[in-house]
Amino acid sequence: MLTDAVVWRIAGGVVGAALKSAPVKNTALRAVGREPLQLAVKNSLAKALEVLQERHPGWTGSLFDASFLEHEAAPLIARVITRGQQVVPADLARSYVRSLSSSGERLPLVREVEPAATTFLEAFTAAITSESAAGPVLDARAIDELRTDLAAVRAALGAGAATEATTWDYLDWAIDRNLHLDPRGTFQTQRQVKLRLEEIFVSLDAAVLNELNGPDTEHDEPSASESSGSRVVLGWKTVLGAHPQVVVLGDPGAGKTTLLRHLALANARALADPDAPREDLPEGRVRLPVLIRIGDYAQDETWRRSSLTDFLEKFHDLADCPADALGDLFTQRLANGDVLILLDGLDEITTVTDRTGVVKRVEEFVRRHAGAGNRFVITSRVAGYREVPLTGDFVHFRARDMDREQIEGFLRRWCLAVEQAQAPHASAELHRGAAGAEVSAILAAVDHAPGVARLAVNPLMLRILALIHSTGAQLPQKRIELYRLAADTLARTWRTAQGVPASALAEERHVTRLLGDLAYWIHSNRPDGMARHDEILQVLGPRWAKINGQPWDEEDPSPTVLSEVEKFLATVRVHTGLFVERAPGRYGFLHLTFQEYYAARYLVALPRRRIGLIRAQLHDPRWQEPILLALGFTGLSSAEASNDLVAAAVLALGDEDEEPAPTPHEELLGRDFLFALRCLADEIPVDRPLAEKLLGQAAEELMHCQGRAQYSGYRASVLAVLSSMQSASYREVLAGRFLQAVPGGSEQRCRWIGAAAVVAAEPRMLEQLLEFSVGADRQVQFHAAGALATWVPEIESRILDLSRDESVDLGVRARLVAAWAEAGMPGLQVEERLVQFSLDPGLDPLGRAQVLLGLEVTAETVGQLLELGKDPKLTSAEELMVLTSLAQEAGDPRVGDRLLVLSRDETQDLSLRDAAIGALGRASSSPETTEYLLELISAPELEPLLRSRAVKALNRADGRQQVNDRLLAWAADEAQPAVVRSSAVAALGERPLTDEVTQVLLPLACDTQQGSALRAAVLTALGWADRRTPGLAEWLLKVGSDPETELALRRPALVAWIQLAGWDLASRLIGDLDPGRTDCLIGSLSCCLQSSERILGVRARPAVQLLFYLRLRQPVVDFVPLVNLMLTPHLGARGAVVDELVKVGASPVHHVQVCELLLAALDDTRFGEIGRPHGRPARDYAYDALRRLLADEV
């Protein structure tokens, strides 16, 4: 025990800390005096230490020693006697853990110290409250709260529940796990170079993938730019701040995993330390990060036995997370919306069946926990994702390649960090000098070698380039050359450069053959990329024995062989870092890239089996990269061999006796053909005639859209591959084929431009597109300008030259530059030309307006545009076009004022007034606008189109409460015309309803004396009520499934029910329905989906999911009505039908039947009709479903 003198000194520290609190210093201390208060604290400390000695004797001498109590603990203990402050046991426990020096021994967990800290605080609190001298200082209410908090901690500890200490231990583990670039052992050798993640992390950009986002973004004809992502480019910080559910797609090595680990580290640090930097985090609250490899969830079909919620705790047990009561911690945090779920590697799941099951589990998890406010980020490679994509509210982005500035920034961080790690005792000046020289040399190679430049845009490839360059080797031009050189560098060159004798390294022939066998086995059998020690010996034992001419018996393995294999593995782990221990007792390659490289070496190791091995895995997305690497490796030694292998193994061409059969449904799906195009894009050596044949066929299909090319999904795949081609000769061939068949009609030319844009930068194609961009056809003009805009900066100078050519009409030149800016890629010189055109008095009003819209919106440009609206040469429709564009971004009240004038003008066309009212809702929320919109709603004779638009425009109105009061009064006033009452209700339903509004509306819905239109409007609006409203969801379902209720009421009731209930409650309520109501519900949902009014809106997807759920529960499942749902006018519902059919069709029980129905739909004329302008025909959706279902068939 501590002496009285020591305890007195500690008490002085506690009182000193308390004195820093202004309330104590100014009031209570003056009444008590410092010395009496210090004596009271000293007595209380002594009693607390006695209790601690009795209950936790092991901690008395170590935890509560004099140094800790006097320095770290004193400010925390002082909170007990300080008004307005609180302390919890976890604070004291964590302070102790952090006070210990890290001597290499395991530090105690905060949770391990928490019971002793709780006992100490309980005892000290009891003692200090009995000291009369402390009475004036203490806050009775705060003491009561502290006692309550301590009792809660004590109860949680006794029940094994989560406490604050659980959170601290988890955060410490998460920080430590993600602190360095690769905790699994990147280049894990005897001289480990561990780089801190924050020192080398460079935030990259994301491109919006429109074709995967939302129900209404699917276009009839995908363009070349759309096939690889939208022109909308954002930083990840912006993306993650704006979207609660994000899918990150990217190529191998694009930085997807690094992004998730950075997010986990940054969020964990921000929670652990409020003063930690947050510049890389999105705005808003910080959440508890939970990072999981999806491959671990798929391992051994865990997903079949365990929900993702249940797996969270199990995963962290496997990952050696030391925190107790993790399950309870996650449950609490998820319920509060405080979790950031990071799921890495959806592509690592090997089969479509497993991917379908895991995706369903993930979607169930997200539906269950999204409503509370949790956020979700999921990564996947692009290859294979579209076969089983995530649905619902996920927004899809693609990790963009690094640009020159980002490459330089990454290299500067990387090279400096490596220099500091490898030469820690050198001066900062030497570090900067050596790193700067390395960066300059690598950048010189990037700038002058096109092959190196193409590789350097990928973060992993750039790291490998930097590693290879540091050995003095010449940087390669091709990806396969880079992988081979990187593997050799890690296996031999790098270590010999560090002074390791060659005799200590594994023989290259052993490394390649044995790691090839191991990589092939792991890639085939372990989606998580890890194998147990005994599995490795089972794979390598027979191979080692064969190489060395030793006997091998699987039943009785040779100890000598096993010993030699063990030695080989140890040498590989110690000296290469290629194959490392990634978890206790589990081993794998340092990165999936190297696993794929060695699997590729296995595929082509023996000529006689090459074709069979490649053909067997050709269309498995997981094997796409190894096969491309295998073909590329063959081409390094023989172009003829790689050509023959592509012809035989990919295209199923060869001698009649040896020719393999094409992939099933090749004429419809074209999978062999698409893979052959990928071979060209990967620059695998292929004979010129074969390359020209493939490229010519691709161009023909895109231009004529016949056969399988009539389906936009197939065309998008072709465009995506062609867009990625870097070979100048191939691009010239493509350009020539397109230019041989330039069509004449406007619509045909627009489609032609969408295809030919993949080679827009080729000189002859550039001239043709420029000719179109200055032509008379406005639609063709803007398509051409948009195509040209995807090739900045290659053709910017050509555009600018044309804009100065006075032989070209002024208006045409101005519109060309404006279209260029509108396409999203204006440069500084383009901006200058726009300004010049805007000042040219010879330009017509519409051309000048388009030019001004291309400039940055300022008060000056808004004024100029509004002044243009007065020009009699500008039609009202053209003026409205300008105003609508301004309404989306200007925020200028003058725009709203002018729109108000146009919308009031009864001499204008009805559609123009309708558009003006819609734009008004976006441009203005002024009181005058609000009054005008209310005036429209209350006018009984108003055109229904204008009334509906006014209802939606009110959503942005000022003074929402006052507006709600008036609308509610109209809704309840039986003297008002029925149409006014219904419109008022519809306007109320544009936003979540308050309890007050719900209580007024609910009786109207139940009142059978009210008109059907009013009751239907009320039912629809109730979907925005509070989900906690007792019995509301049940009542809405009762109305929607009642055969006696008219359909006009059943439909809005179901729309509201879907909105209100959510999946969990909805599926549970459905299970309680009797057969009659179930049949009625199926009919009503089907009517909702078939309605031309598209009444479901964003609720179309859950409606489809519920309809599938209902039909699949029936004794005999009829899939014909489910396939026919693709005829719905709801485009979002069509996509949902595809997703549900794929999930159902993945089951062997239903696979054949679903595929046959989809094949029949392709020939059904009803499926060829386009439901609305710019929509895709239902046949397109059937094709998408069929292609995804057949993805696993070979």
PDB file of N, CA and C in Angstrom, residues 1081-1128:
ATOM      1  N   LEU A1081     -53.697  -9.792 -52.936  1.00  0.00           N
ATOM      2  CA  LEU A1081     -52.494  -8.983 -52.849  1.00  0.00           C
ATOM      3  C   LEU A1081     -51.634  -9.146 -54.102  1.00  0.00           C
ATOM      4  N   ILE A1082     -51.507 -10.383 -54.589  1.00  0.00           N
ATOM      5  CA  ILE A1082     -50.743 -10.624 -55.816  1.00  0.00           C
ATOM      6  C   ILE A1082     -51.362  -9.845 -56.974  1.00  0.00           C
ATOM      7  N   GLY A1083     -52.695  -9.909 -57.089  1.00  0.00           N
ATOM      8  CA  GLY A1083     -53.372  -9.191 -58.165  1.00  0.00           C
ATOM      9  C   GLY A1083     -53.193  -7.690 -58.065  1.00  0.00           C
ATOM     10  N   SER A1084     -53.298  -7.160 -56.846  1.00  0.00           N
ATOM     11  CA  SER A1084     -53.181  -5.718 -56.659  1.00  0.00           C
ATOM     12  C   SER A1084     -51.775  -5.229 -56.958  1.00  0.00           C
ATOM     13  N   LEU A1085     -50.754  -5.968 -56.483  1.00  0.00           N
ATOM     14  CA  LEU A1085     -49.373  -5.588 -56.768  1.00  0.00           C
ATOM     15  C   LEU A1085     -49.101  -5.634 -58.262  1.00  0.00           C
ATOM     16  N   SER A1086     -49.636  -6.651 -58.920  1.00  0.00           N
ATOM     17  CA  SER A1086     -49.452  -6.764 -60.372  1.00  0.00           C
ATOM     18  C   SER A1086     -50.084  -5.572 -61.088  1.00  0.00           C
ATOM     19  N   CYS A1087     -51.265  -5.163 -60.646  1.00  0.00           N
ATOM     20  CA  CYS A1087     -51.923  -3.989 -61.239  1.00  0.00           C
ATOM     21  C   CYS A1087     -51.096  -2.726 -61.025  1.00  0.00           C
ATOM     22  N   CYS A1088     -50.534  -2.583 -59.840  1.00  0.00           N
ATOM     23  CA  CYS A1088     -49.686  -1.416 -59.565  1.00  0.00           C
ATOM     24  C   CYS A1088     -48.510  -1.366 -60.531  1.00  0.00           C
ATOM     25  N   LEU A1089     -47.898  -2.526 -60.787  1.00  0.00           N
ATOM     26  CA  LEU A1089     -46.725  -2.564 -61.650  1.00  0.00           C
ATOM     27  C   LEU A1089     -47.090  -2.382 -63.121  1.00  0.00           C
ATOM     28  N   GLN A1090     -48.314  -2.755 -63.486  1.00  0.00           N
ATOM     29  CA  GLN A1090     -48.728  -2.637 -64.875  1.00  0.00           C
ATOM     30  C   GLN A1090     -49.352  -1.288 -65.184  1.00  0.00           C
ATOM     31  N   SER A1091     -49.587  -0.478 -64.155  1.00  0.00           N
ATOM     32  CA  SER A1091     -50.254   0.807 -64.348  1.00  0.00           C
ATOM     33  C   SER A1091     -49.401   1.738 -65.195  1.00  0.00           C
ATOM     34  N   SER A1092     -50.006   2.328 -66.208  1.00  0.00           N
ATOM     35  CA  SER A1092     -49.283   3.273 -67.062  1.00  0.00           C
ATOM     36  C   SER A1092     -48.950   4.560 -66.326  1.00  0.00           C
ATOM     37  N   GLU A1093     -49.603   4.782 -65.176  1.00  0.00           N
ATOM     38  CA  GLU A1093     -49.343   5.993 -64.399  1.00  0.00           C
ATOM     39  C   GLU A1093     -48.039   5.883 -63.604  1.00  0.00           C
ATOM     40  N   ARG A1094     -47.456   4.679 -63.551  1.00  0.00           N
ATOM     41  CA  ARG A1094     -46.224   4.435 -62.785  1.00  0.00           C
ATOM     42  C   ARG A1094     -46.371   4.975 -61.372  1.00  0.00           C
ATOM     43  N   ILE A1095     -47.443   4.531 -60.698  1.00  0.00           N
ATOM     44  CA  ILE A1095     -47.779   5.073 -59.383  1.00  0.00           C
ATOM     45  C   ILE A1095     -46.793   4.642 -58.306  1.00  0.00           C
ATOM     46  N   LEU A1096     -46.004   3.620 -58.551  1.00  0.00           N
ATOM     47  CA  LEU A1096     -45.104   3.117 -57.510  1.00  0.00           C
ATOM     48  C   LEU A1096     -43.872   3.994 -57.330  1.00  0.00           C
ATOM     49  N   GLY A1097     -43.409   4.619 -58.418  1.00  0.00           N
ATOM     50  CA  GLY A1097     -42.208   5.452 -58.314  1.00  0.00           C
ATOM     51  C   GLY A1097     -41.028   4.658 -57.795  1.00  0.00           C
ATOM     52  N   VAL A1098     -40.360   5.188 -56.761  1.00  0.00           N
ATOM     53  CA  VAL A1098     -39.181   4.528 -56.204  1.00  0.00           C
ATOM     54  C   VAL A1098     -39.527   3.250 -55.467  1.00  0.00           C
ATOM     55  N   ARG A1099     -40.827   3.007 -55.269  1.00  0.00           N
ATOM     56  CA  ARG A1099     -41.240   1.798 -54.560  1.00  0.00           C
ATOM     57  C   ARG A1099     -41.427   0.608 -55.496  1.00  0.00           C
ATOM     58  N   ALA A1100     -41.086   0.787 -56.772  1.00  0.00           N
ATOM     59  CA  ALA A1100     -41.280  -0.288 -57.750  1.00  0.00           C
ATOM     60  C   ALA A1100     -40.425  -1.502 -57.418  1.00  0.00           C
ATOM     61  N   ARG A1101     -39.178  -1.279 -57.027  1.00  0.00           N
ATOM     62  CA  ARG A1101     -38.292  -2.417 -56.736  1.00  0.00           C
ATOM     63  C   ARG A1101     -38.794  -3.258 -55.568  1.00  0.00           C
ATOM     64  N   PRO A1102     -39.091  -2.651 -54.406  1.00  0.00           N
ATOM     65  CA  PRO A1102     -39.630  -3.505 -53.332  1.00  0.00           C
ATOM     66  C   PRO A1102     -40.946  -4.167 -53.693  1.00  0.00           C
ATOM     67  N   ALA A1103     -41.764  -3.520 -54.539  1.00  0.00           N
ATOM     68  CA  ALA A1103     -43.009  -4.154 -54.968  1.00  0.00           C
ATOM     69  C   ALA A1103     -42.716  -5.433 -55.748  1.00  0.00           C
ATOM     70  N   VAL A1104     -41.714  -5.373 -56.622  1.00  0.00           N
ATOM     71  CA  VAL A1104     -41.325  -6.568 -57.378  1.00  0.00           C
ATOM     72  C   VAL A1104     -40.810  -7.650 -56.431  1.00  0.00           C
ATOM     73  N   GLN A1105     -39.993  -7.273 -55.487  1.00  0.00           N
ATOM     74  CA  GLN A1105     -39.446  -8.259 -54.545  1.00  0.00           C
ATOM     75  C   GLN A1105     -40.557  -8.942 -53.754  1.00  0.00           C
ATOM     76  N   LEU A1106     -41.540  -8.166 -53.343  1.00  0.00           N
ATOM     77  CA  LEU A1106     -42.652  -8.745 -52.592  1.00  0.00           C
ATOM     78  C   LEU A1106     -43.499  -9.660 -53.470  1.00  0.00           C
ATOM     79  N   LEU A1107     -43.693  -9.267 -54.719  1.00  0.00           N
ATOM     80  CA  LEU A1107     -44.485 -10.097 -55.622  1.00  0.00           C
ATOM     81  C   LEU A1107     -43.790 -11.437 -55.882  1.00  0.00           C
ATOM     82  N   PHE A1108     -42.494 -11.406 -56.072  1.00  0.00           N
ATOM     83  CA  PHE A1108     -41.747 -12.662 -56.228  1.00  0.00           C
ATOM     84  C   PHE A1108     -41.869 -13.503 -54.954  1.00  0.00           C
ATOM     85  N   TYR A1109     -41.723 -12.852 -53.814  1.00  0.00           N
ATOM     86  CA  TYR A1109     -41.811 -13.564 -52.540  1.00  0.00           C
ATOM     87  C   TYR A1109     -43.166 -14.262 -52.406  1.00  0.00           C
ATOM     88  N   LEU A1110     -44.234 -13.561 -52.794  1.00  0.00           N
ATOM     89  CA  LEU A1110     -45.577 -14.134 -52.688  1.00  0.00           C
ATOM     90  C   LEU A1110     -45.766 -15.310 -53.646  1.00  0.00           C
ATOM     91  N   ARG A1111     -45.335 -15.141 -54.885  1.00  0.00           N
ATOM     92  CA  ARG A1111     -45.552 -16.209 -55.869  1.00  0.00           C
ATOM     93  C   ARG A1111     -44.688 -17.435 -55.566  1.00  0.00           C
ATOM     94  N   LEU A1112     -43.505 -17.220 -55.062  1.00  0.00           N
ATOM     95  CA  LEU A1112     -42.626 -18.354 -54.770  1.00  0.00           C
ATOM     96  C   LEU A1112     -43.093 -19.141 -53.551  1.00  0.00           C
ATOM     97  N   ARG A1113     -43.986 -18.557 -52.755  1.00  0.00           N
ATOM     98  CA  ARG A1113     -44.529 -19.275 -51.597  1.00  0.00           C
ATOM     99  C   ARG A1113     -45.736 -20.138 -51.964  1.00  0.00           C
ATOM    100  N   GLN A1114     -46.194 -19.999 -53.211  1.00  0.00           N
ATOM    101  CA  GLN A1114     -47.351 -20.775 -53.623  1.00  0.00           C
ATOM    102  C   GLN A1114     -46.961 -22.231 -53.915  1.00  0.00           C
ATOM    103  N   PRO A1115     -47.889 -23.167 -53.766  1.00  0.00           N
ATOM    104  CA  PRO A1115     -47.572 -24.590 -53.965  1.00  0.00           C
ATOM    105  C   PRO A1115     -46.991 -24.880 -55.343  1.00  0.00           C
ATOM    106  N   VAL A1116     -47.549 -24.249 -56.367  1.00  0.00           N
ATOM    107  CA  VAL A1116     -47.051 -24.423 -57.731  1.00  0.00           C
ATOM    108  C   VAL A1116     -46.650 -23.039 -58.250  1.00  0.00           C
ATOM    109  N   VAL A1117     -45.377 -22.911 -58.598  1.00  0.00           N
ATOM    110  CA  VAL A1117     -44.873 -21.604 -59.020  1.00  0.00           C
ATOM    111  C   VAL A1117     -45.037 -21.459 -60.530  1.00  0.00           C
ATOM    112  N   ASP A1118     -45.729 -20.417 -60.942  1.00  0.00           N
ATOM    113  CA  ASP A1118     -45.888 -20.090 -62.352  1.00  0.00           C
ATOM    114  C   ASP A1118     -44.967 -18.916 -62.670  1.00  0.00           C
ATOM    115  N   PHE A1119     -43.918 -19.171 -63.459  1.00  0.00           N
ATOM    116  CA  PHE A1119     -42.932 -18.132 -63.728  1.00  0.00           C
ATOM    117  C   PHE A1119     -43.335 -17.217 -64.886  1.00  0.00           C
ATOM    118  N   VAL A1120     -44.345 -17.606 -65.657  1.00  0.00           N
ATOM    119  CA  VAL A1120     -44.738 -16.783 -66.802  1.00  0.00           C
ATOM    120  C   VAL A1120     -45.148 -15.370 -66.372  1.00  0.00           C
ATOM    121  N   PRO A1121     -46.039 -15.220 -65.353  1.00  0.00           N
ATOM    122  CA  PRO A1121     -46.389 -13.847 -64.929  1.00  0.00           C
ATOM    123  C   PRO A1121     -45.180 -13.072 -64.408  1.00  0.00           C
ATOM    124  N   LEU A1122     -44.216 -13.779 -63.811  1.00  0.00           N
ATOM    125  CA  LEU A1122     -43.043 -13.092 -63.284  1.00  0.00           C
ATOM    126  C   LEU A1122     -42.156 -12.584 -64.412  1.00  0.00           C
ATOM    127  N   VAL A1123     -41.966 -13.397 -65.449  1.00  0.00           N
ATOM    128  CA  VAL A1123     -41.196 -12.937 -66.607  1.00  0.00           C
ATOM    129  C   VAL A1123     -41.920 -11.790 -67.301  1.00  0.00           C
ATOM    130  N   ASN A1124     -43.246 -11.878 -67.371  1.00  0.00           N
ATOM    131  CA  ASN A1124     -44.029 -10.832 -68.036  1.00  0.00           C
ATOM    132  C   ASN A1124     -44.001  -9.499 -67.290  1.00  0.00           C
ATOM    133  N   LEU A1125     -43.547  -9.531 -66.041  1.00  0.00           N
ATOM    134  CA  LEU A1125     -43.420  -8.268 -65.312  1.00  0.00           C
ATOM    135  C   LEU A1125     -42.422  -7.329 -65.979  1.00  0.00           C
ATOM    136  N   MET A1126     -41.558  -7.861 -66.818  1.00  0.00           N
ATOM    137  CA  MET A1126     -40.616  -6.994 -67.533  1.00  0.00           C
ATOM    138  C   MET A1126     -41.321  -6.077 -68.518  1.00  0.00           C
ATOM    139  N   LEU A1127     -42.607  -6.305 -68.762  1.00  0.00           N
ATOM    140  CA  LEU A1127     -43.383  -5.435 -69.636  1.00  0.00           C
ATOM    141  C   LEU A1127     -43.913  -4.205 -68.899  1.00  0.00           C
ATOM    142  N   THR A1128     -43.677  -4.116 -67.599  1.00  0.00           N
ATOM    143  CA  THR A1128     -44.150  -2.975 -66.823  1.00  0.00           C
ATOM    144  C   THR A1128     -43.568  -1.667 -67.351  1.00  0.00           C
TER     145      THR A1128
END
